[in-house]
Amino acid sequence: MTTERTDTGLEIETALGEVLAHVRGETALPCRIVDDPTAERIVALRKRMKLSRIRFADRFGLDARAVQDWEQGRRVPDRAARVLLTVIDRDPEAVMRALAPPVD
């Protein structure tokens, strides 16, 4: 065992200090809030892209049944799906590029 402080150890120590300062109310940590999209917003997004539910799901790697449930208000997308829907809304081409098969 060594008593020398490593870079990783120093990073962890700094991060824990930030957490403690946040818990004590001394500082605010950055965060991103992703809104829960309403069923209407999800339908509007899909229709704006002129895609059927199945084609929308296929194009963006989503489960068609989940899309249906979101659009009908039976389920709310989880955090990862909300982030993906946000990116699809703002830059659908970026998602399609990311999901495209790699070019050799």
PDB file of C-alpha atoms in Angstrom:
ATOM      1  CA  MET A   1       0.000   0.000   0.000  1.00  0.00           C
ATOM      2  CA  THR A   2       1.197   3.450  -0.853  1.00  0.00           C
ATOM      3  CA  THR A   3       0.533   6.720   0.907  1.00  0.00           C
ATOM      4  CA  GLU A   4       1.163   8.737  -2.244  1.00  0.00           C
ATOM      5  CA  ARG A   5      -1.886  10.613  -3.512  1.00  0.00           C
ATOM      6  CA  THR A   6      -2.745   9.739  -7.092  1.00  0.00           C
ATOM      7  CA  ASP A   7      -4.403  11.947  -9.689  1.00  0.00           C
ATOM      8  CA  THR A   8      -7.497   9.759  -9.514  1.00  0.00           C
ATOM      9  CA  GLY A   9      -7.594  10.011  -5.756  1.00  0.00           C
ATOM     10  CA  LEU A  10      -7.297  13.791  -5.936  1.00  0.00           C
ATOM     11  CA  GLU A  11     -10.146  13.945  -8.481  1.00  0.00           C
ATOM     12  CA  ILE A  12     -12.346  11.831  -6.192  1.00  0.00           C
ATOM     13  CA  GLU A  13     -11.461  14.029  -3.234  1.00  0.00           C
ATOM     14  CA  THR A  14     -12.388  17.161  -5.213  1.00  0.00           C
ATOM     15  CA  ALA A  15     -15.680  15.615  -6.362  1.00  0.00           C
ATOM     16  CA  LEU A  16     -16.592  14.617  -2.812  1.00  0.00           C
ATOM     17  CA  GLY A  17     -15.816  18.147  -1.664  1.00  0.00           C
ATOM     18  CA  GLU A  18     -18.242  19.469  -4.309  1.00  0.00           C
ATOM     19  CA  VAL A  19     -20.927  17.049  -3.139  1.00  0.00           C
ATOM     20  CA  LEU A  20     -20.464  18.069   0.503  1.00  0.00           C
ATOM     21  CA  ALA A  21     -20.632  21.765  -0.426  1.00  0.00           C
ATOM     22  CA  HIS A  22     -23.842  21.085  -2.339  1.00  0.00           C
ATOM     23  CA  VAL A  23     -25.397  19.146   0.562  1.00  0.00           C
ATOM     24  CA  ARG A  24     -24.500  21.985   2.930  1.00  0.00           C
ATOM     25  CA  GLY A  25     -26.164  24.480   0.560  1.00  0.00           C
ATOM     26  CA  GLU A  26     -22.892  26.256  -0.156  1.00  0.00           C
ATOM     27  CA  THR A  27     -22.990  25.666  -3.907  1.00  0.00           C
ATOM     28  CA  ALA A  28     -25.372  24.589  -6.625  1.00  0.00           C
ATOM     29  CA  LEU A  29     -24.403  21.741  -8.905  1.00  0.00           C
ATOM     30  CA  PRO A  30     -25.249  21.970 -12.604  1.00  0.00           C
ATOM     31  CA  CYS A  31     -28.106  19.812 -13.766  1.00  0.00           C
ATOM     32  CA  ARG A  32     -30.200  19.317 -16.853  1.00  0.00           C
ATOM     33  CA  ILE A  33     -33.932  18.928 -16.606  1.00  0.00           C
ATOM     34  CA  VAL A  34     -35.600  17.058 -19.429  1.00  0.00           C
ATOM     35  CA  ASP A  35     -39.317  17.741 -19.535  1.00  0.00           C
ATOM     36  CA  ASP A  36     -41.826  14.938 -19.688  1.00  0.00           C
ATOM     37  CA  PRO A  37     -43.181  15.242 -23.200  1.00  0.00           C
ATOM     38  CA  THR A  38     -46.945  15.161 -23.371  1.00  0.00           C
ATOM     39  CA  ALA A  39     -48.689  12.612 -25.545  1.00  0.00           C
ATOM     40  CA  GLU A  40     -49.696  15.457 -27.839  1.00  0.00           C
ATOM     41  CA  ARG A  41     -46.088  16.622 -28.263  1.00  0.00           C
ATOM     42  CA  ILE A  42     -44.942  13.111 -29.160  1.00  0.00           C
ATOM     43  CA  VAL A  43     -47.735  12.732 -31.725  1.00  0.00           C
ATOM     44  CA  ALA A  44     -46.920  16.189 -33.137  1.00  0.00           C
ATOM     45  CA  LEU A  45     -43.221  15.307 -33.420  1.00  0.00           C
ATOM     46  CA  ARG A  46     -43.964  12.095 -35.304  1.00  0.00           C
ATOM     47  CA  LYS A  47     -46.527  13.748 -37.577  1.00  0.00           C
ATOM     48  CA  ARG A  48     -44.197  16.656 -38.297  1.00  0.00           C
ATOM     49  CA  MET A  49     -41.748  14.054 -39.601  1.00  0.00           C
ATOM     50  CA  LYS A  50     -44.570  12.493 -41.668  1.00  0.00           C
ATOM     51  CA  LEU A  51     -43.891   9.024 -40.270  1.00  0.00           C
ATOM     52  CA  SER A  52     -46.218   6.274 -39.158  1.00  0.00           C
ATOM     53  CA  ARG A  53     -45.776   5.054 -35.615  1.00  0.00           C
ATOM     54  CA  ILE A  54     -43.929   1.940 -36.811  1.00  0.00           C
ATOM     55  CA  ARG A  55     -41.633   3.845 -39.192  1.00  0.00           C
ATOM     56  CA  PHE A  56     -40.878   6.434 -36.471  1.00  0.00           C
ATOM     57  CA  ALA A  57     -39.997   3.661 -34.015  1.00  0.00           C
ATOM     58  CA  ASP A  58     -37.863   1.821 -36.579  1.00  0.00           C
ATOM     59  CA  ARG A  59     -36.014   4.942 -37.704  1.00  0.00           C
ATOM     60  CA  PHE A  60     -34.989   5.903 -34.174  1.00  0.00           C
ATOM     61  CA  GLY A  61     -34.530   2.495 -32.527  1.00  0.00           C
ATOM     62  CA  LEU A  62     -37.655   2.720 -30.397  1.00  0.00           C
ATOM     63  CA  ASP A  63     -40.216   0.082 -29.517  1.00  0.00           C
ATOM     64  CA  ALA A  64     -43.380   0.683 -31.545  1.00  0.00           C
ATOM     65  CA  ARG A  65     -45.612  -0.427 -28.677  1.00  0.00           C
ATOM     66  CA  ALA A  66     -43.869   2.015 -26.343  1.00  0.00           C
ATOM     67  CA  VAL A  67     -44.414   4.856 -28.839  1.00  0.00           C
ATOM     68  CA  GLN A  68     -48.083   3.893 -29.040  1.00  0.00           C
ATOM     69  CA  ASP A  69     -48.390   3.871 -25.245  1.00  0.00           C
ATOM     70  CA  TRP A  70     -46.679   7.276 -24.991  1.00  0.00           C
ATOM     71  CA  GLU A  71     -48.935   8.771 -27.634  1.00  0.00           C
ATOM     72  CA  GLN A  72     -52.055   7.421 -25.964  1.00  0.00           C
ATOM     73  CA  GLY A  73     -50.954   8.586 -22.521  1.00  0.00           C
ATOM     74  CA  ARG A  74     -50.753   5.096 -21.033  1.00  0.00           C
ATOM     75  CA  ARG A  75     -47.050   5.442 -20.278  1.00  0.00           C
ATOM     76  CA  VAL A  76     -44.524   8.228 -19.870  1.00  0.00           C
ATOM     77  CA  PRO A  77     -41.118   7.857 -21.542  1.00  0.00           C
ATOM     78  CA  ASP A  78     -38.279   7.118 -19.129  1.00  0.00           C
ATOM     79  CA  ARG A  79     -35.389   9.570 -18.804  1.00  0.00           C
ATOM     80  CA  ALA A  80     -33.306   8.027 -21.612  1.00  0.00           C
ATOM     81  CA  ALA A  81     -36.296   8.041 -23.972  1.00  0.00           C
ATOM     82  CA  ARG A  82     -37.076  11.682 -23.052  1.00  0.00           C
ATOM     83  CA  VAL A  83     -33.509  12.656 -23.914  1.00  0.00           C
ATOM     84  CA  LEU A  84     -33.712  10.761 -27.202  1.00  0.00           C
ATOM     85  CA  LEU A  85     -37.049  12.384 -28.053  1.00  0.00           C
ATOM     86  CA  THR A  86     -35.540  15.796 -27.322  1.00  0.00           C
ATOM     87  CA  VAL A  87     -32.631  15.122 -29.689  1.00  0.00           C
ATOM     88  CA  ILE A  88     -35.022  13.758 -32.330  1.00  0.00           C
ATOM     89  CA  ASP A  89     -37.065  16.939 -31.996  1.00  0.00           C
ATOM     90  CA  ARG A  90     -34.045  19.233 -32.357  1.00  0.00           C
ATOM     91  CA  ASP A  91     -31.800  17.296 -34.757  1.00  0.00           C
ATOM     92  CA  PRO A  92     -33.275  14.059 -36.110  1.00  0.00           C
ATOM     93  CA  GLU A  93     -30.460  13.717 -38.638  1.00  0.00           C
ATOM     94  CA  ALA A  94     -27.940  13.474 -35.785  1.00  0.00           C
ATOM     95  CA  VAL A  95     -29.808  10.499 -34.366  1.00  0.00           C
ATOM     96  CA  MET A  96     -30.066   8.827 -37.764  1.00  0.00           C
ATOM     97  CA  ARG A  97     -26.321   9.327 -38.340  1.00  0.00           C
ATOM     98  CA  ALA A  98     -25.534   7.890 -34.926  1.00  0.00           C
ATOM     99  CA  LEU A  99     -27.705   4.835 -35.550  1.00  0.00           C
ATOM    100  CA  ALA A 100     -26.475   4.212 -39.101  1.00  0.00           C
ATOM    101  CA  PRO A 101     -24.303   1.140 -39.686  1.00  0.00           C
ATOM    102  CA  PRO A 102     -20.600   1.962 -39.574  1.00  0.00           C
ATOM    103  CA  VAL A 103     -18.903   2.586 -42.890  1.00  0.00           C
ATOM    104  CA  ASP A 104     -15.811   0.433 -43.387  1.00  0.00           C
TER     105      ASP A 104
END
